[in-house]
PDB file of C-alpha atoms in Angstrom:
ATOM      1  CA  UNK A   1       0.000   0.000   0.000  1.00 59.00           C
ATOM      2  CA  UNK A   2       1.470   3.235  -1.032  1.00 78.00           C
ATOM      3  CA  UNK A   3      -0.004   5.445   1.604  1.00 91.00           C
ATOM      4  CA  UNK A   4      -3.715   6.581   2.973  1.00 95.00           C
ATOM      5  CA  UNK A   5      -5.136   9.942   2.518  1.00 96.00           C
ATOM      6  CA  UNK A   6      -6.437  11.999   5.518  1.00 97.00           C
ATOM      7  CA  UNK A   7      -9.595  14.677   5.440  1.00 96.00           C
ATOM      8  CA  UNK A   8     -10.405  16.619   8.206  1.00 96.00           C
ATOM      9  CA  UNK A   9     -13.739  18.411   7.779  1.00 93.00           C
ATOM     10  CA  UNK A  10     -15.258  22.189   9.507  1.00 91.00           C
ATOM     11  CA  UNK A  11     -15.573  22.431  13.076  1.00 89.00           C
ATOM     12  CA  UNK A  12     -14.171  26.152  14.562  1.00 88.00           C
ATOM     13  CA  UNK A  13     -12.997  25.124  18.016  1.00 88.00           C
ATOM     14  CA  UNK A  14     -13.988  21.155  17.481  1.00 92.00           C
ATOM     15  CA  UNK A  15     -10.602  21.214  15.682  1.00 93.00           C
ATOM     16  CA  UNK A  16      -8.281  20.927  18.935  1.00 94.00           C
ATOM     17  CA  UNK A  17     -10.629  17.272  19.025  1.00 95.00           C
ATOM     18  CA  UNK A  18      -9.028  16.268  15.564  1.00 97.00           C
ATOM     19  CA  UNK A  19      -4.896  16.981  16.581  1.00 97.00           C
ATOM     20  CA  UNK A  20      -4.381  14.428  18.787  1.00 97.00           C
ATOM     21  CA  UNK A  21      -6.368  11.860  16.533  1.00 98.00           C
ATOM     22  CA  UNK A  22      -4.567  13.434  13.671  1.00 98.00           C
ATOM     23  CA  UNK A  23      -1.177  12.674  15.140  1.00 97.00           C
ATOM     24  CA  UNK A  24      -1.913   8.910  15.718  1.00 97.00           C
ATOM     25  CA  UNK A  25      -3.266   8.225  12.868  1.00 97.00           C
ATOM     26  CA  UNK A  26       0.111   9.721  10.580  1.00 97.00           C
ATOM     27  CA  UNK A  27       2.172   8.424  13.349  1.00 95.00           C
ATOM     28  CA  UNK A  28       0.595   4.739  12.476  1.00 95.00           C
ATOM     29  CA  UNK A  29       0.174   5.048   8.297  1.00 94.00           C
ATOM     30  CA  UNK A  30       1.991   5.965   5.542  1.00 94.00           C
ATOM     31  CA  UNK A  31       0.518   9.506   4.113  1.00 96.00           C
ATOM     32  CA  UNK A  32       0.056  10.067   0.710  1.00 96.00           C
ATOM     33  CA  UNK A  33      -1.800  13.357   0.937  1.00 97.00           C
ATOM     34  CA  UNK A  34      -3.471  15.054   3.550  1.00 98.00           C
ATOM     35  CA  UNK A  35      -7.086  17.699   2.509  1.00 98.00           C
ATOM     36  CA  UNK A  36      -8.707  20.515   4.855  1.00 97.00           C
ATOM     37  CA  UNK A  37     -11.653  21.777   4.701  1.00 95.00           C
ATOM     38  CA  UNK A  38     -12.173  25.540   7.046  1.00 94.00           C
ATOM     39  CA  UNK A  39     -10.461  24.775  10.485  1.00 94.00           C
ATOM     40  CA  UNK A  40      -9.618  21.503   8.819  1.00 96.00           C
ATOM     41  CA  UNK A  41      -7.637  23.448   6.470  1.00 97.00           C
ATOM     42  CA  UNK A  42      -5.387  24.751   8.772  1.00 96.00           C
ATOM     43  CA  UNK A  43      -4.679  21.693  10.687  1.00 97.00           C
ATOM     44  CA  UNK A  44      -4.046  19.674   7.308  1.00 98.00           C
ATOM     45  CA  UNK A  45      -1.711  22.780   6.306  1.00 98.00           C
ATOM     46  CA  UNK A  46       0.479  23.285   9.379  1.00 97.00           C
ATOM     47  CA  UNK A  47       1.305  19.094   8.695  1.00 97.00           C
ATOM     48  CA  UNK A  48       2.034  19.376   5.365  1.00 97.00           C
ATOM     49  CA  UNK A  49       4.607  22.248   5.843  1.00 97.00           C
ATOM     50  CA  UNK A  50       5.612  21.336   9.384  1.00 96.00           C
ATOM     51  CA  UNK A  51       5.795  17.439   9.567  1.00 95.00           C
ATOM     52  CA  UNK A  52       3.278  17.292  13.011  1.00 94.00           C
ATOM     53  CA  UNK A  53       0.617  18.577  14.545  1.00 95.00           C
ATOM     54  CA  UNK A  54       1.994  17.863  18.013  1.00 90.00           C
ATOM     55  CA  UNK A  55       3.143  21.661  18.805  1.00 90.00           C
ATOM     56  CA  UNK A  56      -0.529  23.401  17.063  1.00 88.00           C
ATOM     57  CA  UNK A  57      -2.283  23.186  20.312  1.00 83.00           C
ATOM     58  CA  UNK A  58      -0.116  25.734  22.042  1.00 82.00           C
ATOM     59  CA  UNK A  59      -0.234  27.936  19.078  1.00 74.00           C
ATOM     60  CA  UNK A  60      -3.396  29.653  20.559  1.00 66.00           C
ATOM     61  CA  UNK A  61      -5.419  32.436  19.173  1.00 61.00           C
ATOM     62  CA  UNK A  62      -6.058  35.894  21.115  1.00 60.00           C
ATOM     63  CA  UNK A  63      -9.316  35.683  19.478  1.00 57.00           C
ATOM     64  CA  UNK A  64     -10.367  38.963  20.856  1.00 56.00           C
ATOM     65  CA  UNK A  65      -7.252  40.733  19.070  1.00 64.00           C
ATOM     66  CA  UNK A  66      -9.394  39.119  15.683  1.00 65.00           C
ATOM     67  CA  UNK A  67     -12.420  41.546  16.063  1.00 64.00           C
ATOM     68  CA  UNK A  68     -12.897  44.594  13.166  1.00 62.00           C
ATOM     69  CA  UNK A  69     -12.938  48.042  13.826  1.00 59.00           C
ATOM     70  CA  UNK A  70     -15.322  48.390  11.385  1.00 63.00           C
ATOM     71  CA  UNK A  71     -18.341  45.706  12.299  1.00 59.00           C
ATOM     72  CA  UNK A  72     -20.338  46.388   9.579  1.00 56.00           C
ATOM     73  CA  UNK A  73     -18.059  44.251   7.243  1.00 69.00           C
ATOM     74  CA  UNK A  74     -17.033  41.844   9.633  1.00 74.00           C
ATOM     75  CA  UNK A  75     -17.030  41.067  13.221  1.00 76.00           C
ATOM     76  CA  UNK A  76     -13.273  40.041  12.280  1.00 81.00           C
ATOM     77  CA  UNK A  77     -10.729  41.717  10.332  1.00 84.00           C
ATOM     78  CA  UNK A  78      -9.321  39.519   7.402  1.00 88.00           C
ATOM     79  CA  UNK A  79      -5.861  40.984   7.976  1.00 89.00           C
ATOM     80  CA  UNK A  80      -5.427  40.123  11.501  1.00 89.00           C
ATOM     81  CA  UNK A  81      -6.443  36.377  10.673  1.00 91.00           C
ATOM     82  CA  UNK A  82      -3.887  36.824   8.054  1.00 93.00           C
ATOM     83  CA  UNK A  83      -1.347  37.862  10.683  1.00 92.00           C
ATOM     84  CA  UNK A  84      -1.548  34.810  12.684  1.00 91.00           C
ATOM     85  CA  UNK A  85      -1.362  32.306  10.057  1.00 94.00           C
ATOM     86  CA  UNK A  86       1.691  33.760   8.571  1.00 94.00           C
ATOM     87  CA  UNK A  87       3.828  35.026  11.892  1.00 92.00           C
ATOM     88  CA  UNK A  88       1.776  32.808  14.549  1.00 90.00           C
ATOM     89  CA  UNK A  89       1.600  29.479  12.448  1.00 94.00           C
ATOM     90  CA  UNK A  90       4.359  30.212   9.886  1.00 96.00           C
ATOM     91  CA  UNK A  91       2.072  28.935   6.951  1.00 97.00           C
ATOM     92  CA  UNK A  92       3.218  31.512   4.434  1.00 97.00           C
ATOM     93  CA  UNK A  93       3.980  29.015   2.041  1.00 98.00           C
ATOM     94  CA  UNK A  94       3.703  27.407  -1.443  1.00 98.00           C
ATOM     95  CA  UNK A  95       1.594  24.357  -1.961  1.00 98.00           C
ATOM     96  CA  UNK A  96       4.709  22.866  -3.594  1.00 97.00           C
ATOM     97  CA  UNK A  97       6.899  23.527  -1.000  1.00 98.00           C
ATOM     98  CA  UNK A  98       4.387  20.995   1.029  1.00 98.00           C
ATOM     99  CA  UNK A  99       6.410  17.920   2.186  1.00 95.00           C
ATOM    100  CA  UNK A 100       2.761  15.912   1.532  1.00 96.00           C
ATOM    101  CA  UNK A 101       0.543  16.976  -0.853  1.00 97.00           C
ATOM    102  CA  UNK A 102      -2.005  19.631   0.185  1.00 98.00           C
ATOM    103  CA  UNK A 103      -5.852  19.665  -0.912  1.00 98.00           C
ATOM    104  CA  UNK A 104      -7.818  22.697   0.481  1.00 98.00           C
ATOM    105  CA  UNK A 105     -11.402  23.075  -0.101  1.00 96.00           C
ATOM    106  CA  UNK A 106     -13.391  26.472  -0.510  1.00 96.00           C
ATOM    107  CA  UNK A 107     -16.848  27.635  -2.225  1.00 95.00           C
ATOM    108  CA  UNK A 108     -17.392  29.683  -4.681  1.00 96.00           C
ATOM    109  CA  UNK A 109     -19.711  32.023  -3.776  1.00 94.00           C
ATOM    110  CA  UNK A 110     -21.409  32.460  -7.277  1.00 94.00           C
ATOM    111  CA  UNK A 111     -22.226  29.051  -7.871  1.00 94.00           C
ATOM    112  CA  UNK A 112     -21.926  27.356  -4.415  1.00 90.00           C
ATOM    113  CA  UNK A 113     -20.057  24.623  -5.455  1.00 93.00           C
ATOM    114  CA  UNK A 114     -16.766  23.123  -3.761  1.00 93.00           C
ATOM    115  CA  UNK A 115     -13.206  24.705  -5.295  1.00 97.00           C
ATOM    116  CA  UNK A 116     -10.257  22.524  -4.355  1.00 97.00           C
ATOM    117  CA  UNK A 117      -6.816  24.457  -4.288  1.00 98.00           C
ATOM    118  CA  UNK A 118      -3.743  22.535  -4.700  1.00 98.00           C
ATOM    119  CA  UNK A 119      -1.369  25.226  -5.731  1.00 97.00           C
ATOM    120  CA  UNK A 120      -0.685  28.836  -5.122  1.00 97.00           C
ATOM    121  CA  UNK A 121       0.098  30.354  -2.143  1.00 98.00           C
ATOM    122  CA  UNK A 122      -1.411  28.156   1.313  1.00 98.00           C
ATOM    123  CA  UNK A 123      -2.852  31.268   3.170  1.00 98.00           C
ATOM    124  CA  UNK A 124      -4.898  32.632   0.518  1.00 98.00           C
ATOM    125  CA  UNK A 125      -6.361  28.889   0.036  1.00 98.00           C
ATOM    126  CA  UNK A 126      -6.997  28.970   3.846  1.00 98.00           C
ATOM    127  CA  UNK A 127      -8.606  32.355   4.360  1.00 97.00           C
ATOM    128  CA  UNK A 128     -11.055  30.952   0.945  1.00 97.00           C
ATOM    129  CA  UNK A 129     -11.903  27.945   3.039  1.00 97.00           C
ATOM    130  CA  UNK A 130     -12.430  29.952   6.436  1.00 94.00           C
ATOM    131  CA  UNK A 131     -14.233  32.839   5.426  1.00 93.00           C
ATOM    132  CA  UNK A 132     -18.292  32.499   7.554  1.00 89.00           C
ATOM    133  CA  UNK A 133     -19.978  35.891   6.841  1.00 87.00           C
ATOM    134  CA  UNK A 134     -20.860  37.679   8.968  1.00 83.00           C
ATOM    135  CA  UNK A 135     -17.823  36.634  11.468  1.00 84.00           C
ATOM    136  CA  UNK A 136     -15.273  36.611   8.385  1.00 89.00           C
ATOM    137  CA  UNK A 137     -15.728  38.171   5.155  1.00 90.00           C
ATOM    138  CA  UNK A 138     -16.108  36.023   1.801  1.00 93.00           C
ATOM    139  CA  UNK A 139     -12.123  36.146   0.564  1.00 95.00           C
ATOM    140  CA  UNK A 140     -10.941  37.277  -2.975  1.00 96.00           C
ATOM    141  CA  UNK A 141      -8.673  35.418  -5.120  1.00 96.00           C
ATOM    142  CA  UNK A 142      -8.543  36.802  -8.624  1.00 94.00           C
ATOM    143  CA  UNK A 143     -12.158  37.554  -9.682  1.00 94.00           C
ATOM    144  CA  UNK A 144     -13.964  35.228  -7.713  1.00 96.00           C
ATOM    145  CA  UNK A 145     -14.859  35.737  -3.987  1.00 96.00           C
ATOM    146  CA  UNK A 146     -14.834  32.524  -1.765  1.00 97.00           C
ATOM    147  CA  UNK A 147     -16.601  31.421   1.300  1.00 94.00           C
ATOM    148  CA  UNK A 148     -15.889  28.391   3.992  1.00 93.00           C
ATOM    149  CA  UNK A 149     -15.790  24.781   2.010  1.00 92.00           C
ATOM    150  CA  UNK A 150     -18.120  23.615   4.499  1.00 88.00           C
ATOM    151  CA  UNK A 151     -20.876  25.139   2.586  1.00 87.00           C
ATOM    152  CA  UNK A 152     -20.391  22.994  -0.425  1.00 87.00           C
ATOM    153  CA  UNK A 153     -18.706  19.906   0.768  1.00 86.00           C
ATOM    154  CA  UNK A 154     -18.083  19.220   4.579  1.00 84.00           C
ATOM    155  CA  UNK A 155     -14.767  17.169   3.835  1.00 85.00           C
ATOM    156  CA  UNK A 156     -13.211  16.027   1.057  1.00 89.00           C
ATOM    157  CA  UNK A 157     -12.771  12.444  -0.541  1.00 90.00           C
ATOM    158  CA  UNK A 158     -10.037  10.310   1.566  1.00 94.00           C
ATOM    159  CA  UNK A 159      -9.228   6.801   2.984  1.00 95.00           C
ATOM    160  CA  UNK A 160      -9.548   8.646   6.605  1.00 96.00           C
ATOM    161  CA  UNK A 161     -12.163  11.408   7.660  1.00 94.00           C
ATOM    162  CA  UNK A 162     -12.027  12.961  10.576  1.00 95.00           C
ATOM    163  CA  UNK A 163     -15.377  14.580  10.948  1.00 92.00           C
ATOM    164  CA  UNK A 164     -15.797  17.258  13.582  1.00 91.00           C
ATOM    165  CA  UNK A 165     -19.663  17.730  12.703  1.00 83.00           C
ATOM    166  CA  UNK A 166     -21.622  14.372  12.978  1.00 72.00           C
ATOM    167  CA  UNK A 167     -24.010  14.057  15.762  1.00 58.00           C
ATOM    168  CA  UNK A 168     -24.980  18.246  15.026  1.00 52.00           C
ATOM    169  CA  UNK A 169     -28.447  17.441  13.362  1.00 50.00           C
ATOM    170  CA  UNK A 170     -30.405  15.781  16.099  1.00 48.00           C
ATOM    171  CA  UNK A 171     -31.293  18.708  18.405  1.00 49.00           C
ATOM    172  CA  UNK A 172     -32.206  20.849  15.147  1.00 47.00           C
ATOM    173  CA  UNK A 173     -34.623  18.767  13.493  1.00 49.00           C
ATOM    174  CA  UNK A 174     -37.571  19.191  16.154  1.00 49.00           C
ATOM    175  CA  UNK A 175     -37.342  22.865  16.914  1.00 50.00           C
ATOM    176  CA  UNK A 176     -39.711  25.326  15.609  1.00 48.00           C
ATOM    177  CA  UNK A 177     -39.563  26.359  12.017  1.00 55.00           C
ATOM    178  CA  UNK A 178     -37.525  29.579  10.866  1.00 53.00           C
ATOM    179  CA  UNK A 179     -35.181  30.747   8.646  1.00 48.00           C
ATOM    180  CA  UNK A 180     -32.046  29.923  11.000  1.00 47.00           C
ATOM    181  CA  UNK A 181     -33.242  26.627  12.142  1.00 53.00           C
ATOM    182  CA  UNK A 182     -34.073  25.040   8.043  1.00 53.00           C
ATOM    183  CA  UNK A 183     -30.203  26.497   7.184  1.00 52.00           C
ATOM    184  CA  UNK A 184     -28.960  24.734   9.854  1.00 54.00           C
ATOM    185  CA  UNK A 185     -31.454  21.378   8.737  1.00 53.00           C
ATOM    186  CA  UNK A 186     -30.201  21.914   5.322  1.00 56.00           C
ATOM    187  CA  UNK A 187     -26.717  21.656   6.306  1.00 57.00           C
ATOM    188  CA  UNK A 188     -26.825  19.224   8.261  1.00 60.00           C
ATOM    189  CA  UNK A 189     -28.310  17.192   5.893  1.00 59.00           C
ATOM    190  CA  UNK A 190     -25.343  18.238   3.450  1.00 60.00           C
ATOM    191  CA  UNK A 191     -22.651  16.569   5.760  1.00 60.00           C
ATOM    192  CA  UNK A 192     -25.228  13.015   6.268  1.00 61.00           C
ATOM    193  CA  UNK A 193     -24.947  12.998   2.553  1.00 60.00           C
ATOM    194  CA  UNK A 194     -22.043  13.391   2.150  1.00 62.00           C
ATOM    195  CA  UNK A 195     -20.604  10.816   4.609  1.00 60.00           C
ATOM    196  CA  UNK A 196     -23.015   8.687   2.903  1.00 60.00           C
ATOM    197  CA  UNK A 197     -20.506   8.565  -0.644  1.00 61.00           C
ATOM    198  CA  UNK A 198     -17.880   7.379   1.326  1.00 66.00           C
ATOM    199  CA  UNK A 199     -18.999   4.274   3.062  1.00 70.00           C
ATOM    200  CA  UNK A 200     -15.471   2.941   2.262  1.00 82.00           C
ATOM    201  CA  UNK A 201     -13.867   5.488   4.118  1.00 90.00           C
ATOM    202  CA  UNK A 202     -12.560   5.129   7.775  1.00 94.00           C
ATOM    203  CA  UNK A 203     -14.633   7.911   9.827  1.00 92.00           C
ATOM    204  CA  UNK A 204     -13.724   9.019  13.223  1.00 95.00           C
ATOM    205  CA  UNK A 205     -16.297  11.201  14.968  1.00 92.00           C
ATOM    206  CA  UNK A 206     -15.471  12.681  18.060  1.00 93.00           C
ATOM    207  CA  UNK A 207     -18.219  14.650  18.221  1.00 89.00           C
ATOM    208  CA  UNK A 208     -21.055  11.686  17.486  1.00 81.00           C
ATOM    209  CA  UNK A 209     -22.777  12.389  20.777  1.00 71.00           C
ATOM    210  CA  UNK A 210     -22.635  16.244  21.197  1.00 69.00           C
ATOM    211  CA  UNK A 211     -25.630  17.398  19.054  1.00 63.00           C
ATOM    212  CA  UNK A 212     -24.438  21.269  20.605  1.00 69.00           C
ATOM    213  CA  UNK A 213     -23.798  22.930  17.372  1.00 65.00           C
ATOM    214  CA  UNK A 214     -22.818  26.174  18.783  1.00 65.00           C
ATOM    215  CA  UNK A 215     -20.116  25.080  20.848  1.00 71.00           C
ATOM    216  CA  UNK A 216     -18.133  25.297  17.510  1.00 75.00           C
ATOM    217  CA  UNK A 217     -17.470  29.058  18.167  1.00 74.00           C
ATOM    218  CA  UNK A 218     -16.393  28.205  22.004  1.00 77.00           C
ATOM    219  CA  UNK A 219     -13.127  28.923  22.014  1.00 78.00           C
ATOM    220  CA  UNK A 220     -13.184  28.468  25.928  1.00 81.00           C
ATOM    221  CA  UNK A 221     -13.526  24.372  25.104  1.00 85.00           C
ATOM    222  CA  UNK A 222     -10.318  24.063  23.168  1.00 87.00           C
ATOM    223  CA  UNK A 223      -8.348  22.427  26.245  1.00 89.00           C
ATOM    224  CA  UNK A 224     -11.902  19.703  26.798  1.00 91.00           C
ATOM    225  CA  UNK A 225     -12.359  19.244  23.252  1.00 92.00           C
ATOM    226  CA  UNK A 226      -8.262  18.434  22.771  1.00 94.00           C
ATOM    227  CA  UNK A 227      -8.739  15.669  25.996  1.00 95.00           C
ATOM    228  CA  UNK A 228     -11.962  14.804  24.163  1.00 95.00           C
ATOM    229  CA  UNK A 229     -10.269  13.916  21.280  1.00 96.00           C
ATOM    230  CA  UNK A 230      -7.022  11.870  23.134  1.00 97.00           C
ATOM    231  CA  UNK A 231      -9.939   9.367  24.461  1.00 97.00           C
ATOM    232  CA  UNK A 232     -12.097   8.862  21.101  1.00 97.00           C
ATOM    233  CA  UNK A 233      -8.381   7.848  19.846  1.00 97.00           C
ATOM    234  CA  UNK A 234      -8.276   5.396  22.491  1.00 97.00           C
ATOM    235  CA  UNK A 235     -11.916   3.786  21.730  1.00 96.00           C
ATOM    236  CA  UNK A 236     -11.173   3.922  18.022  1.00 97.00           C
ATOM    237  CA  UNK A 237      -7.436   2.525  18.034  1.00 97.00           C
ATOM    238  CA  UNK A 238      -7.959  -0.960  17.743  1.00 97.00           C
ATOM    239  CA  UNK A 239     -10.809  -0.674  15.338  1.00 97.00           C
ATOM    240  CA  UNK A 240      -8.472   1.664  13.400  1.00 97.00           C
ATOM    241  CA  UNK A 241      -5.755  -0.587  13.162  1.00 96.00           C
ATOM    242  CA  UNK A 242      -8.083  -4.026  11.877  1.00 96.00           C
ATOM    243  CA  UNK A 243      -9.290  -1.724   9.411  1.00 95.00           C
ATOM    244  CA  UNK A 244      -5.604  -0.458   8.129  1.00 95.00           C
ATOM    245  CA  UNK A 245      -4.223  -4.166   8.387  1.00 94.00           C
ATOM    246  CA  UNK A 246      -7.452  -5.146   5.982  1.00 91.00           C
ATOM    247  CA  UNK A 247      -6.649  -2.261   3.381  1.00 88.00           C
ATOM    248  CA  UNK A 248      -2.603  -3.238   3.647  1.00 86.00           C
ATOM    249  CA  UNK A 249      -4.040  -6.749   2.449  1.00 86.00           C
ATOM    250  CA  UNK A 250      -6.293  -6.060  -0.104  1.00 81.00           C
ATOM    251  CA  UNK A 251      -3.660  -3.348  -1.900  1.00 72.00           C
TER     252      UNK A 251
END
C-alpha cells in the first residue's frame, strides 16, 4: 500500500478534538496526501509544511485581538487572521513547497459549489476555506470571492475522515420552524450525505454524541475538546488498526 489519505472536515474550536487523533493516525500510516476543509484546512496545512501537529495546540489564538474596527463588514478583520497564520503558524507558504501533498477546499460564492486548491500560495487557500460571513468576510482570489468549504462539501474524498460535525443534526430537526433553524437542517443534511458517498472510508467522529452545534465558536472548550479527542483515539485505536491491516491486504 502506497499510503492513505487523511480529510479533516469544519468544526471552529472542534478542531483541537481532531490533533491528537490526527497525530496517531500519521504516526501509524503511511501519508500520501493530507485535505482541509475551514479549520480543517489549517490543521491539514500546518502538517504538510511542518511534519506534526503535536506543537498546534499551544499555538493559541487571542481571538479577541481578531475583532474589526469596522463591524459592519465583519465582526473580524481579514488581515489580523492573516497575521496569525503567517507570523503565529508560519504557513506563508507554497503548496509545492508541502512535504505531503495539500488539498484545500473552498466555495465559490457564485455558484456554491466546492473549489479545491492545490497550488498557489497556502494562506490565501486557507482564508477561501475559512471565510463564515458575517464573522469573516467572503475572501478574494482573482475575480472570484470565496466562502468556507463547508458550505459545499463538509470534507473532502479520503481513505480517513475525521469529521468534527456528525451528531450536530439531532437537536435541530424538532425545533420550531424559521429561517435559522431550516439552514442549519439543510446543512446538516449536506454533511449526512455526504458521509453517505464514502462508506469505504474510515470515519472518526469525536463529536457523534454532542448534538451542541454552537459550541463550535467556544473557544473556551479548546483544552476539553483536545482531551476529548485523546480518548475517542483510544476507543477507536484498535478498530483503526483491523481496518488499516485489511486495506494493507487487499492493496
Amino acid at each position: 500500500m502506497q499510503g492513505i489519505s487523511i480529510a479533516i472536515s469544519g468544526g471552529g474550536t472542534r478542531g483541537y478534538a481532531a490533533l491528537p487523533i490526527f497525530e496517531r493516525v500519521v504516526n501509524t500510516a503511511n501519508i500520501k496526501n493530507v485535505a482541509g476543509t475551514s479549520i480543517g484546512s489549517i490543521i491539514a496545512a500546518y502538517y504538510c509544511i511542518h511534519g506534526s501537529v503535536r506543537s498546534l495546540k499551544d499555538k493559541k489564538a487571542k481571538y479577541m485581538h481578531f475583532f474589526s474596527l469596522n463591524p459592519k463588514i465583519s465582526l473580524w478583520d481579514a488581515n489580523k487572521v492573516k497575521k496569525f497564520l503567517t507570523e503565529d503558524l508560519d504557513l506563508n507558504y507554497d503548496f509545492k513547497e508541502c512535504s505531503v501533498p495539500l488539498y484545500i477546499n473552498a466555495t465559490d460564492i457564485k455558484t456554491l459549489k466546492p473549489v479545491v486548491f492545490s497550488k498557489g500560495n497556502i494562506i490565501d487557500a486557507i482564508m477561501a476555506s475559512i471565510a463564515l460571513p458575517p464573522l469573516l468576510p467572503a475572501y478574494v482570489i482573482g475575480s472570484r470571492y470565496y466562502i468556507d468549504g463547508g458550505f459545499s462539501k463538509p470534507y473532502l474524498k479520503a481513505d480517513v475522515i475525521i469529521d468534527l460535525l456528525e451528531g450536530s443534526l439531532s437537536n435541530y430537526s424538532e425545533q420550531h420552524n424559521n429561517v435559522m433553524n431550516n439552514a442549519i437542517i439543510a446543512f446538516m443534511a449536506l454533511i449526512k450525505n455526504t458521509k453517505s458517498l464514502y462508506a469505504d472510508s474510515f470515519v472518526f467522529s469525536p463529536f457523534e454524541r454532542d448534538s451542541n452545534l454552537l459550541n463550535v465558536f467556544d473557544f473556551r472548550k479548546s483544552p476539553a475538546f483536545y482531551k476529548k479527542g485523546e480518548a475517542y483515539w483510544k476507543k477507536k485505536e484498535n478498530e483503526f488498526l483491523r481496518w488499516l491491516d485489511e486495506k494493507k491486504r487487499d492493496s
